[in-house]
Short mmCIF file of C-alpha atoms in Angstrom, two decimals:
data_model
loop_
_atom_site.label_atom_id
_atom_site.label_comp_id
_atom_site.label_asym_id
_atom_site.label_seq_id
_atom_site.Cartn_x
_atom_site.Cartn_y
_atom_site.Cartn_z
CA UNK A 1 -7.40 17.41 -7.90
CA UNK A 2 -7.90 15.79 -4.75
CA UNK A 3 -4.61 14.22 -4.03
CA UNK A 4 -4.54 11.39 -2.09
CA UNK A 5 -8.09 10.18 -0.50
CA UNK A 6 -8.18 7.86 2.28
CA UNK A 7 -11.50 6.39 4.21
CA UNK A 8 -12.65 5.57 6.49
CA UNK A 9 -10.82 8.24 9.18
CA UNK A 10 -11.85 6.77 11.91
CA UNK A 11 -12.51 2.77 12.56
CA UNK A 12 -13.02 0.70 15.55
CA UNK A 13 -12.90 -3.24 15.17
CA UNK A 14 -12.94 -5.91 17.17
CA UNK A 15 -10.30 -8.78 17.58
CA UNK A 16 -10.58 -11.03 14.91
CA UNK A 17 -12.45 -8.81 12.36
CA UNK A 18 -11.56 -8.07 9.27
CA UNK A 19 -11.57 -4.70 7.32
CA UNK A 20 -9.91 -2.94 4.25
CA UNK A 21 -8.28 0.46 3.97
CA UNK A 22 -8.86 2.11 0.88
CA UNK A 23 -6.44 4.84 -0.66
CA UNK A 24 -6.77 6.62 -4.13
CA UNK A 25 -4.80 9.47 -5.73
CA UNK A 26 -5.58 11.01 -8.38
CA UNK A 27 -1.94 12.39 -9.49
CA UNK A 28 -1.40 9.09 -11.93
CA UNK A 29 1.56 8.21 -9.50
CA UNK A 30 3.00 5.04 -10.02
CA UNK A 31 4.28 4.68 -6.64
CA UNK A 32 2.17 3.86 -3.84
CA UNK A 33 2.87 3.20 0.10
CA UNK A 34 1.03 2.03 2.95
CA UNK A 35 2.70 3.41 6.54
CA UNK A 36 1.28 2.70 10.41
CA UNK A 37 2.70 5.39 12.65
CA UNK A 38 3.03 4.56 16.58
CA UNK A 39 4.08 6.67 19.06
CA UNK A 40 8.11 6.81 19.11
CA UNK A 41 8.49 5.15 16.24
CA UNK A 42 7.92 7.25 13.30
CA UNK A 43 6.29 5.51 9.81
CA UNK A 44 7.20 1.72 9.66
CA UNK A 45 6.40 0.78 6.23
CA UNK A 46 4.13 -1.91 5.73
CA UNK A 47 3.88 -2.52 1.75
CA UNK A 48 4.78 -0.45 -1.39
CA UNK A 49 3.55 -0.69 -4.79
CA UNK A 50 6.26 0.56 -8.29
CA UNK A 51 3.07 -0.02 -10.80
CA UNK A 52 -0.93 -1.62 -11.12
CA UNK A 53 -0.17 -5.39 -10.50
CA UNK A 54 3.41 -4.72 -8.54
CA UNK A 55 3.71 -5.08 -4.67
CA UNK A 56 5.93 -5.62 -2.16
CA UNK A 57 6.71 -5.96 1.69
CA UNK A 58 8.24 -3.24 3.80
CA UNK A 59 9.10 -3.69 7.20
CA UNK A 60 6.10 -4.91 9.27
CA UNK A 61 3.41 -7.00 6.86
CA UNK A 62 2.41 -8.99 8.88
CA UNK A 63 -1.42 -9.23 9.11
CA UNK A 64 -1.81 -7.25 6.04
CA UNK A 65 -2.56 -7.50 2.41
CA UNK A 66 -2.30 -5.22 -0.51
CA UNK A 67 -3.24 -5.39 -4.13
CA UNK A 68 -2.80 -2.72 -6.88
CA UNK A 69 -4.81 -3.64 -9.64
CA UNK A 70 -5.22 -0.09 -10.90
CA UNK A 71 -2.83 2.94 -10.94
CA UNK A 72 -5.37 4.88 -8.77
CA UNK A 73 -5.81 2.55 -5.85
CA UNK A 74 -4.12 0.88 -3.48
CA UNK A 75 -6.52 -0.73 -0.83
CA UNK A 76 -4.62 -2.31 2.69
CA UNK A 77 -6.38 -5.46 3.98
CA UNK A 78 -6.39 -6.44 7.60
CA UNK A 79 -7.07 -10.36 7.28
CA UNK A 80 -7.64 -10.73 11.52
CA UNK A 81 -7.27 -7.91 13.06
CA UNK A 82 -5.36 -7.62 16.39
CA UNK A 83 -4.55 -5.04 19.27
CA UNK A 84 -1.36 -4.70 18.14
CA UNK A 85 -2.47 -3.15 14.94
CA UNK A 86 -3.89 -0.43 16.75
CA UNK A 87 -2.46 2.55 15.15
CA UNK A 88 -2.53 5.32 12.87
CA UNK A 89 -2.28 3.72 8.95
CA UNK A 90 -1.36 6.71 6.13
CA UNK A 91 -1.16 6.17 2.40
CA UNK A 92 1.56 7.82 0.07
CA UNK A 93 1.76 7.93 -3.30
CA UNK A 94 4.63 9.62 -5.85
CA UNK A 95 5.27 9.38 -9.47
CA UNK A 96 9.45 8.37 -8.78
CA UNK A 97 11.01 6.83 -5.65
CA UNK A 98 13.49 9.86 -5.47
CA UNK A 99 10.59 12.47 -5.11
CA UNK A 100 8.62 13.74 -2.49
CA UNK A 101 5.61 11.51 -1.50
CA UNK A 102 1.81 13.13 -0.91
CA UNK A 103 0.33 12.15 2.13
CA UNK A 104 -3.46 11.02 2.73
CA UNK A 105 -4.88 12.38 5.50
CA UNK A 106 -4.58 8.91 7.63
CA UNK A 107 -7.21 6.40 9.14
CA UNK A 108 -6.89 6.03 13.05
CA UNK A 109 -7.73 2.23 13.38
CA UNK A 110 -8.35 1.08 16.83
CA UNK A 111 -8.79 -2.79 17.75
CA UNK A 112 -10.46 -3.88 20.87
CA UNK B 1 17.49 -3.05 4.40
CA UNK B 2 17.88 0.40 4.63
CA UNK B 3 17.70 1.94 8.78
CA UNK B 4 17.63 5.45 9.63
CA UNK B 5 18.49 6.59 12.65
CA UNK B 6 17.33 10.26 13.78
CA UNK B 7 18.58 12.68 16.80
CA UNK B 8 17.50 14.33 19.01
CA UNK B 9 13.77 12.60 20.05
CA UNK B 10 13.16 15.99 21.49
CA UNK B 11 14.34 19.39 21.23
CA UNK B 12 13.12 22.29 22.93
CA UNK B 13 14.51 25.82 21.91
CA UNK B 14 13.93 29.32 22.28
CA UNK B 15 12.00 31.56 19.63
CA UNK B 16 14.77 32.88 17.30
CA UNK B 17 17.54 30.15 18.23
CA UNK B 18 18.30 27.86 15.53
CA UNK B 19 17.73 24.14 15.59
CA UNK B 20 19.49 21.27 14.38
CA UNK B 21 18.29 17.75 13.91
CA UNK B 22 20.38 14.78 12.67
CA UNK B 23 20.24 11.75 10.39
CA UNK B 24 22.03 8.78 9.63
CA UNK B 25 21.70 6.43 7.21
CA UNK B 26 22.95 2.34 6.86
CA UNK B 27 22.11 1.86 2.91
CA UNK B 28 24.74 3.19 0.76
CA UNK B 29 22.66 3.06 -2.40
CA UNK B 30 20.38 5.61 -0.73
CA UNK B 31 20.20 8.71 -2.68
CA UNK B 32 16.97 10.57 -1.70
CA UNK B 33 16.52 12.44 1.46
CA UNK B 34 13.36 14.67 2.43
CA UNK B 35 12.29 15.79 5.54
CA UNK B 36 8.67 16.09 6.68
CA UNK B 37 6.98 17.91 9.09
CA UNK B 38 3.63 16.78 11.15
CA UNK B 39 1.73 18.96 13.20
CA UNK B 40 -0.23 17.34 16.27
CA UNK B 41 -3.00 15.43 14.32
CA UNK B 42 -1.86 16.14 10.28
CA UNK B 43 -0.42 14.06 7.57
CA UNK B 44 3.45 14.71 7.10
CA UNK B 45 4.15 17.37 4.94
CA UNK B 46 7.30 17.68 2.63
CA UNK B 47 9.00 20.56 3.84
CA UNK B 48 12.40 20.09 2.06
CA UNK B 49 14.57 17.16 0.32
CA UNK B 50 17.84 16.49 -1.44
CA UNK B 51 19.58 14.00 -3.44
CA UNK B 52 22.55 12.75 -3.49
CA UNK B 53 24.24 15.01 -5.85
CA UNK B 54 24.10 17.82 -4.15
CA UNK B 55 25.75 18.67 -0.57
CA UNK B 56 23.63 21.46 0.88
CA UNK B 57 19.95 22.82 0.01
CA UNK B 58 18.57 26.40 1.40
CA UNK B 59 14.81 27.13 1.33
CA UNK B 60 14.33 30.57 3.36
CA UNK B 61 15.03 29.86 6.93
CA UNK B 62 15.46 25.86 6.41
CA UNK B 63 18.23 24.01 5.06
CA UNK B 64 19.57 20.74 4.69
CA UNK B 65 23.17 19.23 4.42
CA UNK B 66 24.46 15.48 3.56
CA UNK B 67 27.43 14.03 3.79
CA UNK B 68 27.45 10.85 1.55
CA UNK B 69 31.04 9.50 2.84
CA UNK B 70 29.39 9.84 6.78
CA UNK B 71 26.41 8.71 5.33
CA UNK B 72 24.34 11.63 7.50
CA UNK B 73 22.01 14.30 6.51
CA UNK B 74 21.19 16.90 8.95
CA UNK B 75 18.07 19.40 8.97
CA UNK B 76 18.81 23.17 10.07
CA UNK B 77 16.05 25.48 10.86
CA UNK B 78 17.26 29.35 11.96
CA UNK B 79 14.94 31.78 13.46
CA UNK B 80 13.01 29.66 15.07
CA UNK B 81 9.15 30.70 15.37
CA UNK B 82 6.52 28.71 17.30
CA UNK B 83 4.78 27.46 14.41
CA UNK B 84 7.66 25.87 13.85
CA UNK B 85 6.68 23.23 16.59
CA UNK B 86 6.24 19.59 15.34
CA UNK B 87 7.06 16.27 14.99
CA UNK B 88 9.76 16.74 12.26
CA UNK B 89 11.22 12.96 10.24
CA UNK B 90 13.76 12.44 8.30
CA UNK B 91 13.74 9.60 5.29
CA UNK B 92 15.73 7.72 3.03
CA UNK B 93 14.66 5.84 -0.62
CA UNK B 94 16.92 5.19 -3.55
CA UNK B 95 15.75 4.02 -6.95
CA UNK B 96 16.74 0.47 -6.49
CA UNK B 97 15.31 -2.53 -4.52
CA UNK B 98 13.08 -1.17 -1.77
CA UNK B 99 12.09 2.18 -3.50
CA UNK B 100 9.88 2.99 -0.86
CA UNK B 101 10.80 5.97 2.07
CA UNK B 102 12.56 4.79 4.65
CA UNK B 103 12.06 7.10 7.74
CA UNK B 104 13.32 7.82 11.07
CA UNK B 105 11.64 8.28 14.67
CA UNK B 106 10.81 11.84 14.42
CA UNK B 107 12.05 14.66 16.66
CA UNK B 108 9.32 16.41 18.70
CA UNK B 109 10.73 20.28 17.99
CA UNK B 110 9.09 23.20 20.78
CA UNK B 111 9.85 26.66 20.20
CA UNK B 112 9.07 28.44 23.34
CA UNK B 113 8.30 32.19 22.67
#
């Protein structure tokens, strides 16, 4: 059981590349989030998932995509990356909004 | 949508003083509330939640109250030891709309020994 498993850790990109995030739990959770975390300003969500084929926006998607086309994963897309989307990026998955949510180990994306 | 506000951004305290961090919440339909703790470098970790149902959780030396009609939660950590140092957030989800965590800024917590 390996929880929630995202790669890369680490990635550096250029302005105007683009690049996808993967996450996959292994938990069967139907709920799925993707999160950037800045300095002073906690986890801004960026899109959830309630099921395979089901997503939404949070509160910053701009510049991203998501798809869920299996329970398992939930990849994040950066479609042109920017400086501003320098950050730390940390999937989350639980089987029921009102539970506690597993945390991947997070991806430190820099953009230069 | 749903806005959480947290307090203090820092807190420093002494090793074996208690520590109080507070939360409050815009979304009335809320009804989830964990907290999470990061160390420098980690994922968040769960560390203890509560729904709306109840008024006060205890889990050894942490606890957590709400107050649904002030729509504020509050964390409470007694006998403070250094390794409680962190970045401690608090969140918000309900089982409506948005069912996603909602979470605030995070509280940088030192315990000096």
């Amino acid at each position: 059981n390996a929880g929630v498993t995202q790669t890369p850790k680490f990635q550096v990109l250029k302005t105007g590349q683009s690049m996808t995030l993967q996450c996959a739990q292994d938990m069967n959770h139907e709920y799925m989030s993707w999160y950037r975390q800045d300095p002073g300003m906690g986890l801004r969500l960026i899109h959830y998932s309630v099921g395979a084929g089901i997503t939404d926006q949070g509160e910053v998607p701009n510049g991203y995509n998501v798809s869920r086309s299996t329970t398992e994963d939930f990849p994040l897309r950066l479609l042109s990356a920017a400086p501003s989307q320098t950050s730390v990026y940390f999937c989350a998955s639980s089987f029921s909004p009102n539970y506690g949510y597993t945390f991947g180990s997070g991806t430190r994306l820099t953009v230069v | 949508g749903e806005n959480v506000e947290q307090h203090p951004s820092t807190l420093s305290v002494q090793e074996g003083d208690s520590a109080v961090i507070k939360c409050t919440y815009s979304d009335s339909a809320s009804n989830y509330f964990p907290w999470y703790k990061q160390e420098l470098g980690k994922r968040p970790q769960l560390i203890i939640d509560i729904r709306s149902n109840v008024g006060e959780k205890k889990d050894q030396r942490i606890a957590v109250t709400l107050n649904k009609t002030a729509k504020h939660f509050s964390l409470h950590i007694t006998e403070t030891q250094p390794e409680d140092s962190a970045v401690y957030f608090c969140a918000a989800s309900k089982d409506t709309g948005r069912r996603a965590l909602t979470f605030g800024s995070g509280t940088r917590l030192q315990v000096q020994p």
